[in-house]
């Protein structure tokens, strides 16, 4: 769909047999020469189904440029709780770093490239409960309430080095940026107190304050605070399994049991 209201059917499958086991995958391909802004899946279980599980769905398109990527590496450093992806394409080295910061209450994703102006794209928020995202300046937010009255909200700040950023129709679009940092923080008005009906203040002000505070800091400062907070817990315990078999045999029986345990 170009407008989210009028839809064009691109592909359809009926009477699909269920997977014989869990964790299996099916792939479907179809021709499409039109660039649409919105795509959606619609699932309708058979009349005799007693239960129905959609599981995970991926929507993608073949990209000749993606096939040219080399030196792809994806890693999770458990000593610092940092996730990192690096790859090279068309002579440009791209890197993504991500972590969830407890001290700053934000999810941080940093995109960098070895060549200036290498990033163009957009940031969107998708709400599963029908709320409409709102974009203004460098901020993107979506807020709503569940059927039980629980209020929720998620906010994003987009920080770009170079290029242009525009808030358009509930999205943040960036073009020709050297690097960018995406900050995300969600929250609800849930309060663990029965005498107040399990509800506290609306999360909006709390999220705005946390996001603005994080946005005022550099990426390096956010990462340093995250690593220090994480390692204050992670580094409390260590296990050394070094030594040769001969060294272990030389230990008394009670010490050998301790090492092997």
PDB file of C-alpha atoms in Angstrom:
ATOM      1  CA  UNK A   1       0.000   0.000   0.000  1.00  0.00           C
ATOM      2  CA  UNK A   2       1.158   3.522  -0.755  1.00  0.00           C
ATOM      3  CA  UNK A   3      -1.113   5.136   1.850  1.00  0.00           C
ATOM      4  CA  UNK A   4      -1.891   2.386   4.382  1.00  0.00           C
ATOM      5  CA  UNK A   5      -5.560   2.338   3.323  1.00  0.00           C
ATOM      6  CA  UNK A   6      -5.783   0.933  -0.204  1.00  0.00           C
ATOM      7  CA  UNK A   7      -4.010  -2.406  -0.591  1.00  0.00           C
ATOM      8  CA  UNK A   8      -2.707  -4.421  -3.555  1.00  0.00           C
ATOM      9  CA  UNK A   9      -2.481  -8.206  -3.237  1.00  0.00           C
ATOM     10  CA  UNK A  10       1.033  -9.400  -4.094  1.00  0.00           C
ATOM     11  CA  UNK A  11       0.941 -13.050  -3.043  1.00  0.00           C
ATOM     12  CA  UNK A  12      -1.479 -15.586  -1.599  1.00  0.00           C
ATOM     13  CA  UNK A  13      -1.209 -19.122  -0.227  1.00  0.00           C
ATOM     14  CA  UNK A  14      -4.032 -21.394   0.899  1.00  0.00           C
ATOM     15  CA  UNK A  15      -4.423 -24.755   2.637  1.00  0.00           C
ATOM     16  CA  UNK A  16      -0.867 -24.758   3.953  1.00  0.00           C
ATOM     17  CA  UNK A  17       0.125 -27.906   5.821  1.00  0.00           C
ATOM     18  CA  UNK A  18       1.481 -27.355   9.336  1.00  0.00           C
ATOM     19  CA  UNK A  19       5.113 -27.877  10.184  1.00  0.00           C
ATOM     20  CA  UNK A  20       5.788 -31.454  11.374  1.00  0.00           C
ATOM     21  CA  UNK A  21       8.210 -30.103  14.009  1.00  0.00           C
ATOM     22  CA  UNK A  22       9.066 -26.837  15.734  1.00  0.00           C
ATOM     23  CA  UNK A  23      11.764 -24.380  14.594  1.00  0.00           C
ATOM     24  CA  UNK A  24      11.274 -25.019  10.891  1.00  0.00           C
ATOM     25  CA  UNK A  25      11.077 -22.473   8.077  1.00  0.00           C
ATOM     26  CA  UNK A  26       9.186 -21.902   4.827  1.00  0.00           C
ATOM     27  CA  UNK A  27      10.247 -19.356   2.210  1.00  0.00           C
ATOM     28  CA  UNK A  28       7.985 -17.816  -0.436  1.00  0.00           C
ATOM     29  CA  UNK A  29       9.075 -15.572  -3.301  1.00  0.00           C
ATOM     30  CA  UNK A  30       7.016 -13.363  -5.608  1.00  0.00           C
ATOM     31  CA  UNK A  31       7.537 -10.740  -8.293  1.00  0.00           C
ATOM     32  CA  UNK A  32       6.957  -7.091  -7.441  1.00  0.00           C
ATOM     33  CA  UNK A  33       8.134  -4.153  -9.554  1.00  0.00           C
ATOM     34  CA  UNK A  34       6.420  -1.417  -7.494  1.00  0.00           C
ATOM     35  CA  UNK A  35       7.974   0.285  -4.462  1.00  0.00           C
ATOM     36  CA  UNK A  36       5.267   0.440  -1.773  1.00  0.00           C
ATOM     37  CA  UNK A  37       5.545   2.269   1.525  1.00  0.00           C
ATOM     38  CA  UNK A  38       3.537  -0.264   3.571  1.00  0.00           C
ATOM     39  CA  UNK A  39       3.478  -4.059   3.534  1.00  0.00           C
ATOM     40  CA  UNK A  40       1.335  -6.358   5.635  1.00  0.00           C
ATOM     41  CA  UNK A  41       0.666 -10.036   6.251  1.00  0.00           C
ATOM     42  CA  UNK A  42      -2.809 -11.413   6.878  1.00  0.00           C
ATOM     43  CA  UNK A  43      -3.214 -14.861   8.461  1.00  0.00           C
ATOM     44  CA  UNK A  44      -6.482 -16.780   8.558  1.00  0.00           C
ATOM     45  CA  UNK A  45      -6.506 -20.189  10.289  1.00  0.00           C
ATOM     46  CA  UNK A  46      -8.528 -23.037   8.842  1.00  0.00           C
ATOM     47  CA  UNK A  47     -12.012 -23.504  10.366  1.00  0.00           C
ATOM     48  CA  UNK A  48     -11.014 -26.709  12.131  1.00  0.00           C
ATOM     49  CA  UNK A  49      -7.917 -25.219  13.810  1.00  0.00           C
ATOM     50  CA  UNK A  50      -7.975 -25.434  17.602  1.00  0.00           C
ATOM     51  CA  UNK A  51      -4.989 -23.078  17.913  1.00  0.00           C
ATOM     52  CA  UNK A  52      -2.886 -20.935  15.617  1.00  0.00           C
ATOM     53  CA  UNK A  53       0.664 -19.659  15.995  1.00  0.00           C
ATOM     54  CA  UNK A  54       2.102 -17.112  13.577  1.00  0.00           C
ATOM     55  CA  UNK A  55       5.626 -17.275  15.073  1.00  0.00           C
ATOM     56  CA  UNK A  56       8.298 -15.157  13.376  1.00  0.00           C
ATOM     57  CA  UNK A  57       7.806 -13.551   9.963  1.00  0.00           C
ATOM     58  CA  UNK A  58      10.477 -11.890   7.854  1.00  0.00           C
ATOM     59  CA  UNK A  59       9.876  -9.664   4.839  1.00  0.00           C
ATOM     60  CA  UNK A  60      12.831  -8.952   2.601  1.00  0.00           C
ATOM     61  CA  UNK A  61      13.922  -8.365  -0.954  1.00  0.00           C
ATOM     62  CA  UNK A  62      16.955  -9.502  -2.918  1.00  0.00           C
ATOM     63  CA  UNK A  63      19.582  -6.764  -2.922  1.00  0.00           C
ATOM     64  CA  UNK A  64      22.555  -7.169  -5.280  1.00  0.00           C
ATOM     65  CA  UNK A  65      24.556  -4.791  -3.098  1.00  0.00           C
ATOM     66  CA  UNK A  66      24.130  -7.012  -0.048  1.00  0.00           C
ATOM     67  CA  UNK A  67      25.781  -9.861  -1.937  1.00  0.00           C
ATOM     68  CA  UNK A  68      28.887  -7.695  -2.298  1.00  0.00           C
ATOM     69  CA  UNK A  69      29.389  -7.378   1.455  1.00  0.00           C
ATOM     70  CA  UNK A  70      32.588  -9.016   2.715  1.00  0.00           C
ATOM     71  CA  UNK A  71      34.377  -9.540   6.023  1.00  0.00           C
ATOM     72  CA  UNK A  72      31.042  -9.854   7.806  1.00  0.00           C
ATOM     73  CA  UNK A  73      31.420 -10.348  11.542  1.00  0.00           C
ATOM     74  CA  UNK A  74      28.772 -10.423  14.265  1.00  0.00           C
ATOM     75  CA  UNK A  75      29.752 -10.712  17.899  1.00  0.00           C
ATOM     76  CA  UNK A  76      28.519 -10.428  21.471  1.00  0.00           C
ATOM     77  CA  UNK A  77      31.149  -9.560  24.071  1.00  0.00           C
ATOM     78  CA  UNK A  78      29.873 -11.130  27.300  1.00  0.00           C
ATOM     79  CA  UNK A  79      32.584  -9.347  29.329  1.00  0.00           C
ATOM     80  CA  UNK A  80      31.139  -5.926  28.426  1.00  0.00           C
ATOM     81  CA  UNK A  81      27.580  -6.763  27.219  1.00  0.00           C
ATOM     82  CA  UNK A  82      28.241  -5.102  23.852  1.00  0.00           C
ATOM     83  CA  UNK A  83      26.868  -6.311  20.529  1.00  0.00           C
ATOM     84  CA  UNK A  84      28.821  -5.444  17.386  1.00  0.00           C
ATOM     85  CA  UNK A  85      28.418  -6.006  13.631  1.00  0.00           C
ATOM     86  CA  UNK A  86      31.063  -5.077  11.049  1.00  0.00           C
ATOM     87  CA  UNK A  87      31.250  -5.629   7.297  1.00  0.00           C
ATOM     88  CA  UNK A  88      32.742  -4.078   4.164  1.00  0.00           C
ATOM     89  CA  UNK A  89      30.860  -3.077   1.000  1.00  0.00           C
ATOM     90  CA  UNK A  90      32.057  -1.054  -1.970  1.00  0.00           C
ATOM     91  CA  UNK A  91      35.256  -0.213  -0.129  1.00  0.00           C
ATOM     92  CA  UNK A  92      33.411   1.162   2.924  1.00  0.00           C
ATOM     93  CA  UNK A  93      33.668  -0.482   6.334  1.00  0.00           C
ATOM     94  CA  UNK A  94      30.425  -0.306   8.306  1.00  0.00           C
ATOM     95  CA  UNK A  95      30.015  -0.928  12.016  1.00  0.00           C
ATOM     96  CA  UNK A  96      27.043  -1.169  14.375  1.00  0.00           C
ATOM     97  CA  UNK A  97      27.361  -1.237  18.159  1.00  0.00           C
ATOM     98  CA  UNK A  98      24.443  -1.818  20.518  1.00  0.00           C
ATOM     99  CA  UNK A  99      23.837  -2.144  24.234  1.00  0.00           C
ATOM    100  CA  UNK A 100      21.103  -1.632  26.844  1.00  0.00           C
ATOM    101  CA  UNK A 101      22.233   0.874  29.452  1.00  0.00           C
ATOM    102  CA  UNK A 102      20.889   0.378  32.959  1.00  0.00           C
ATOM    103  CA  UNK A 103      22.333   3.635  34.381  1.00  0.00           C
ATOM    104  CA  UNK A 104      20.938   5.759  31.534  1.00  0.00           C
ATOM    105  CA  UNK A 105      17.744   3.724  30.983  1.00  0.00           C
ATOM    106  CA  UNK A 106      18.095   3.579  27.190  1.00  0.00           C
ATOM    107  CA  UNK A 107      18.817   1.157  24.390  1.00  0.00           C
ATOM    108  CA  UNK A 108      21.713   2.563  22.337  1.00  0.00           C
ATOM    109  CA  UNK A 109      22.567   1.658  18.729  1.00  0.00           C
ATOM    110  CA  UNK A 110      25.511   3.397  17.034  1.00  0.00           C
ATOM    111  CA  UNK A 111      26.117   3.300  13.245  1.00  0.00           C
ATOM    112  CA  UNK A 112      29.500   4.353  11.848  1.00  0.00           C
ATOM    113  CA  UNK A 113      31.244   4.064   8.477  1.00  0.00           C
ATOM    114  CA  UNK A 114      34.739   4.661   7.159  1.00  0.00           C
ATOM    115  CA  UNK A 115      33.437   7.010   4.443  1.00  0.00           C
ATOM    116  CA  UNK A 116      31.505  10.239   5.243  1.00  0.00           C
ATOM    117  CA  UNK A 117      27.883  10.484   4.159  1.00  0.00           C
ATOM    118  CA  UNK A 118      27.380   6.710   3.903  1.00  0.00           C
ATOM    119  CA  UNK A 119      24.077   6.427   5.780  1.00  0.00           C
ATOM    120  CA  UNK A 120      20.625   7.144   4.350  1.00  0.00           C
ATOM    121  CA  UNK A 121      17.384   5.685   5.663  1.00  0.00           C
ATOM    122  CA  UNK A 122      14.613   6.163   8.203  1.00  0.00           C
ATOM    123  CA  UNK A 123      13.628   5.214  11.742  1.00  0.00           C
ATOM    124  CA  UNK A 124      10.099   4.031  12.491  1.00  0.00           C
ATOM    125  CA  UNK A 125       8.133   2.825  15.519  1.00  0.00           C
ATOM    126  CA  UNK A 126       5.530   0.117  15.003  1.00  0.00           C
ATOM    127  CA  UNK A 127       2.817  -0.190  17.656  1.00  0.00           C
ATOM    128  CA  UNK A 128       1.014  -3.509  18.119  1.00  0.00           C
ATOM    129  CA  UNK A 129      -2.003  -1.869  19.780  1.00  0.00           C
ATOM    130  CA  UNK A 130      -3.036   0.636  17.126  1.00  0.00           C
ATOM    131  CA  UNK A 131      -1.412   3.814  18.440  1.00  0.00           C
ATOM    132  CA  UNK A 132      -0.077   6.286  15.868  1.00  0.00           C
ATOM    133  CA  UNK A 133       3.603   7.289  16.063  1.00  0.00           C
ATOM    134  CA  UNK A 134       4.364  11.020  16.160  1.00  0.00           C
ATOM    135  CA  UNK A 135       7.646  12.518  14.891  1.00  0.00           C
ATOM    136  CA  UNK A 136       8.913  16.003  15.710  1.00  0.00           C
ATOM    137  CA  UNK A 137      12.440  17.302  15.327  1.00  0.00           C
ATOM    138  CA  UNK A 138      14.752  14.428  16.186  1.00  0.00           C
ATOM    139  CA  UNK A 139      12.216  12.663  18.429  1.00  0.00           C
ATOM    140  CA  UNK A 140       9.804   9.852  17.593  1.00  0.00           C
ATOM    141  CA  UNK A 141       7.172   8.660  20.073  1.00  0.00           C
ATOM    142  CA  UNK A 142       4.184   6.369  20.286  1.00  0.00           C
ATOM    143  CA  UNK A 143       1.809   6.143  23.263  1.00  0.00           C
ATOM    144  CA  UNK A 144      -1.420   4.377  24.083  1.00  0.00           C
ATOM    145  CA  UNK A 145      -3.322   2.294  26.624  1.00  0.00           C
ATOM    146  CA  UNK A 146      -4.246  -1.382  26.900  1.00  0.00           C
ATOM    147  CA  UNK A 147      -7.730  -2.681  27.545  1.00  0.00           C
ATOM    148  CA  UNK A 148      -6.953  -2.884  31.279  1.00  0.00           C
ATOM    149  CA  UNK A 149      -6.079   0.807  31.375  1.00  0.00           C
ATOM    150  CA  UNK A 150      -2.311   0.358  31.524  1.00  0.00           C
ATOM    151  CA  UNK A 151      -0.684   3.327  29.788  1.00  0.00           C
ATOM    152  CA  UNK A 152       2.499   2.800  27.808  1.00  0.00           C
ATOM    153  CA  UNK A 153       4.879   4.855  25.714  1.00  0.00           C
ATOM    154  CA  UNK A 154       8.103   4.464  23.741  1.00  0.00           C
ATOM    155  CA  UNK A 155      10.373   7.313  22.642  1.00  0.00           C
ATOM    156  CA  UNK A 156      13.279   7.466  20.189  1.00  0.00           C
ATOM    157  CA  UNK A 157      15.905  10.156  19.688  1.00  0.00           C
ATOM    158  CA  UNK A 158      17.961  10.184  16.502  1.00  0.00           C
ATOM    159  CA  UNK A 159      21.380  11.849  16.753  1.00  0.00           C
ATOM    160  CA  UNK A 160      23.173  12.330  13.430  1.00  0.00           C
ATOM    161  CA  UNK A 161      26.647  13.579  12.555  1.00  0.00           C
ATOM    162  CA  UNK A 162      26.410  15.407   9.241  1.00  0.00           C
ATOM    163  CA  UNK A 163      23.658  15.030   6.636  1.00  0.00           C
ATOM    164  CA  UNK A 164      20.018  15.933   7.068  1.00  0.00           C
ATOM    165  CA  UNK A 165      17.220  14.728   9.348  1.00  0.00           C
ATOM    166  CA  UNK A 166      13.508  15.310   8.722  1.00  0.00           C
ATOM    167  CA  UNK A 167      10.401  14.328  10.693  1.00  0.00           C
ATOM    168  CA  UNK A 168       7.824  13.167   8.142  1.00  0.00           C
ATOM    169  CA  UNK A 169       4.520  11.312   8.646  1.00  0.00           C
ATOM    170  CA  UNK A 170       5.491   9.639  11.889  1.00  0.00           C
ATOM    171  CA  UNK A 171       9.034   8.713  10.815  1.00  0.00           C
ATOM    172  CA  UNK A 172      12.508  10.191  11.123  1.00  0.00           C
ATOM    173  CA  UNK A 173      14.306  10.253   7.775  1.00  0.00           C
ATOM    174  CA  UNK A 174      18.056  10.813   7.527  1.00  0.00           C
ATOM    175  CA  UNK A 175      20.163  11.326   4.415  1.00  0.00           C
ATOM    176  CA  UNK A 176      23.896  11.471   3.790  1.00  0.00           C
ATOM    177  CA  UNK A 177      24.915  11.221   7.444  1.00  0.00           C
ATOM    178  CA  UNK A 178      28.456  10.317   8.510  1.00  0.00           C
ATOM    179  CA  UNK A 179      27.284   8.394  11.571  1.00  0.00           C
ATOM    180  CA  UNK A 180      24.171   8.165  13.713  1.00  0.00           C
ATOM    181  CA  UNK A 181      23.065   7.066  17.157  1.00  0.00           C
ATOM    182  CA  UNK A 182      19.571   5.767  17.927  1.00  0.00           C
ATOM    183  CA  UNK A 183      18.352   6.015  21.532  1.00  0.00           C
ATOM    184  CA  UNK A 184      15.208   4.153  22.604  1.00  0.00           C
ATOM    185  CA  UNK A 185      13.434   4.091  25.952  1.00  0.00           C
ATOM    186  CA  UNK A 186      10.024   2.516  26.735  1.00  0.00           C
ATOM    187  CA  UNK A 187       7.879   2.510  29.865  1.00  0.00           C
ATOM    188  CA  UNK A 188       4.434   2.083  31.413  1.00  0.00           C
ATOM    189  CA  UNK A 189       2.522   3.517  34.363  1.00  0.00           C
ATOM    190  CA  UNK A 190       2.600   0.199  36.228  1.00  0.00           C
ATOM    191  CA  UNK A 191       3.321   0.570  39.939  1.00  0.00           C
ATOM    192  CA  UNK A 192       3.916  -2.367  42.275  1.00  0.00           C
ATOM    193  CA  UNK A 193       1.472  -1.108  44.903  1.00  0.00           C
ATOM    194  CA  UNK A 194      -1.978  -2.586  45.340  1.00  0.00           C
ATOM    195  CA  UNK A 195      -3.155   0.359  47.462  1.00  0.00           C
ATOM    196  CA  UNK A 196      -2.767   2.599  44.391  1.00  0.00           C
ATOM    197  CA  UNK A 197      -4.455   0.207  42.002  1.00  0.00           C
ATOM    198  CA  UNK A 198      -1.136  -0.876  40.473  1.00  0.00           C
ATOM    199  CA  UNK A 199      -0.923   2.426  38.604  1.00  0.00           C
ATOM    200  CA  UNK A 200       1.535   5.289  38.907  1.00  0.00           C
ATOM    201  CA  UNK A 201       2.271   8.425  36.922  1.00  0.00           C
ATOM    202  CA  UNK A 202       1.993   8.604  33.168  1.00  0.00           C
ATOM    203  CA  UNK A 203       5.397   7.531  31.791  1.00  0.00           C
ATOM    204  CA  UNK A 204       5.742  10.451  29.364  1.00  0.00           C
ATOM    205  CA  UNK A 205       7.708  12.882  31.549  1.00  0.00           C
ATOM    206  CA  UNK A 206       9.933  10.144  32.957  1.00  0.00           C
ATOM    207  CA  UNK A 207      10.824   8.843  29.493  1.00  0.00           C
ATOM    208  CA  UNK A 208      11.376  12.332  28.092  1.00  0.00           C
ATOM    209  CA  UNK A 209      13.738  13.198  30.924  1.00  0.00           C
ATOM    210  CA  UNK A 210      15.723   9.966  30.551  1.00  0.00           C
ATOM    211  CA  UNK A 211      15.992  10.320  26.783  1.00  0.00           C
ATOM    212  CA  UNK A 212      17.035  13.980  26.875  1.00  0.00           C
ATOM    213  CA  UNK A 213      19.639  13.197  29.521  1.00  0.00           C
ATOM    214  CA  UNK A 214      21.093  10.372  27.427  1.00  0.00           C
ATOM    215  CA  UNK A 215      21.042  12.519  24.285  1.00  0.00           C
ATOM    216  CA  UNK A 216      23.146  15.163  26.033  1.00  0.00           C
ATOM    217  CA  UNK A 217      25.989  12.664  26.486  1.00  0.00           C
ATOM    218  CA  UNK A 218      28.441  11.351  23.913  1.00  0.00           C
ATOM    219  CA  UNK A 219      28.259   7.762  22.723  1.00  0.00           C
ATOM    220  CA  UNK A 220      31.590   7.023  24.386  1.00  0.00           C
ATOM    221  CA  UNK A 221      30.286   8.362  27.714  1.00  0.00           C
ATOM    222  CA  UNK A 222      27.115   6.259  27.455  1.00  0.00           C
ATOM    223  CA  UNK A 223      29.134   3.156  26.628  1.00  0.00           C
ATOM    224  CA  UNK A 224      31.636   3.748  29.424  1.00  0.00           C
ATOM    225  CA  UNK A 225      28.854   4.115  31.999  1.00  0.00           C
ATOM    226  CA  UNK A 226      27.144   0.975  30.704  1.00  0.00           C
ATOM    227  CA  UNK A 227      30.337  -1.116  30.770  1.00  0.00           C
ATOM    228  CA  UNK A 228      31.266   0.086  34.258  1.00  0.00           C
ATOM    229  CA  UNK A 229      27.784  -0.725  35.581  1.00  0.00           C
ATOM    230  CA  UNK A 230      27.716  -4.149  33.939  1.00  0.00           C
ATOM    231  CA  UNK A 231      31.239  -5.145  35.000  1.00  0.00           C
ATOM    232  CA  UNK A 232      30.531  -4.161  38.598  1.00  0.00           C
ATOM    233  CA  UNK A 233      28.334  -7.275  38.583  1.00  0.00           C
ATOM    234  CA  UNK A 234      30.004  -9.463  35.948  1.00  0.00           C
ATOM    235  CA  UNK A 235      33.501  -9.142  37.415  1.00  0.00           C
ATOM    236  CA  UNK A 236      32.433 -10.302  40.881  1.00  0.00           C
ATOM    237  CA  UNK A 237      33.081 -13.888  39.820  1.00  0.00           C
ATOM    238  CA  UNK A 238      35.783 -15.484  37.683  1.00  0.00           C
ATOM    239  CA  UNK A 239      36.798 -19.053  36.889  1.00  0.00           C
ATOM    240  CA  UNK A 240      40.304 -20.095  35.890  1.00  0.00           C
ATOM    241  CA  UNK A 241      40.545 -23.498  34.207  1.00  0.00           C
ATOM    242  CA  UNK A 242      44.222 -23.157  33.326  1.00  0.00           C
ATOM    243  CA  UNK A 243      46.994 -25.621  34.025  1.00  0.00           C
ATOM    244  CA  UNK A 244      48.125 -28.912  32.530  1.00  0.00           C
ATOM    245  CA  UNK A 245      46.894 -32.412  33.278  1.00  0.00           C
ATOM    246  CA  UNK A 246      50.123 -33.078  35.198  1.00  0.00           C
ATOM    247  CA  UNK A 247      49.498 -30.049  37.396  1.00  0.00           C
ATOM    248  CA  UNK A 248      46.013 -31.275  38.228  1.00  0.00           C
ATOM    249  CA  UNK A 249      47.236 -34.768  39.061  1.00  0.00           C
ATOM    250  CA  UNK A 250      49.738 -33.269  41.502  1.00  0.00           C
ATOM    251  CA  UNK A 251      46.975 -31.662  43.555  1.00  0.00           C
ATOM    252  CA  UNK A 252      45.508 -33.387  46.598  1.00  0.00           C
ATOM    253  CA  UNK A 253      42.258 -35.241  45.967  1.00  0.00           C
ATOM    254  CA  UNK A 254      40.028 -32.611  47.626  1.00  0.00           C
ATOM    255  CA  UNK A 255      41.613 -29.798  45.555  1.00  0.00           C
ATOM    256  CA  UNK A 256      41.264 -31.788  42.312  1.00  0.00           C
ATOM    257  CA  UNK A 257      37.557 -32.151  43.002  1.00  0.00           C
ATOM    258  CA  UNK A 258      37.262 -28.418  43.548  1.00  0.00           C
ATOM    259  CA  UNK A 259      38.988 -27.630  40.251  1.00  0.00           C
ATOM    260  CA  UNK A 260      36.902 -30.063  38.244  1.00  0.00           C
ATOM    261  CA  UNK A 261      33.701 -28.858  39.883  1.00  0.00           C
TER     262      UNK A 261
END
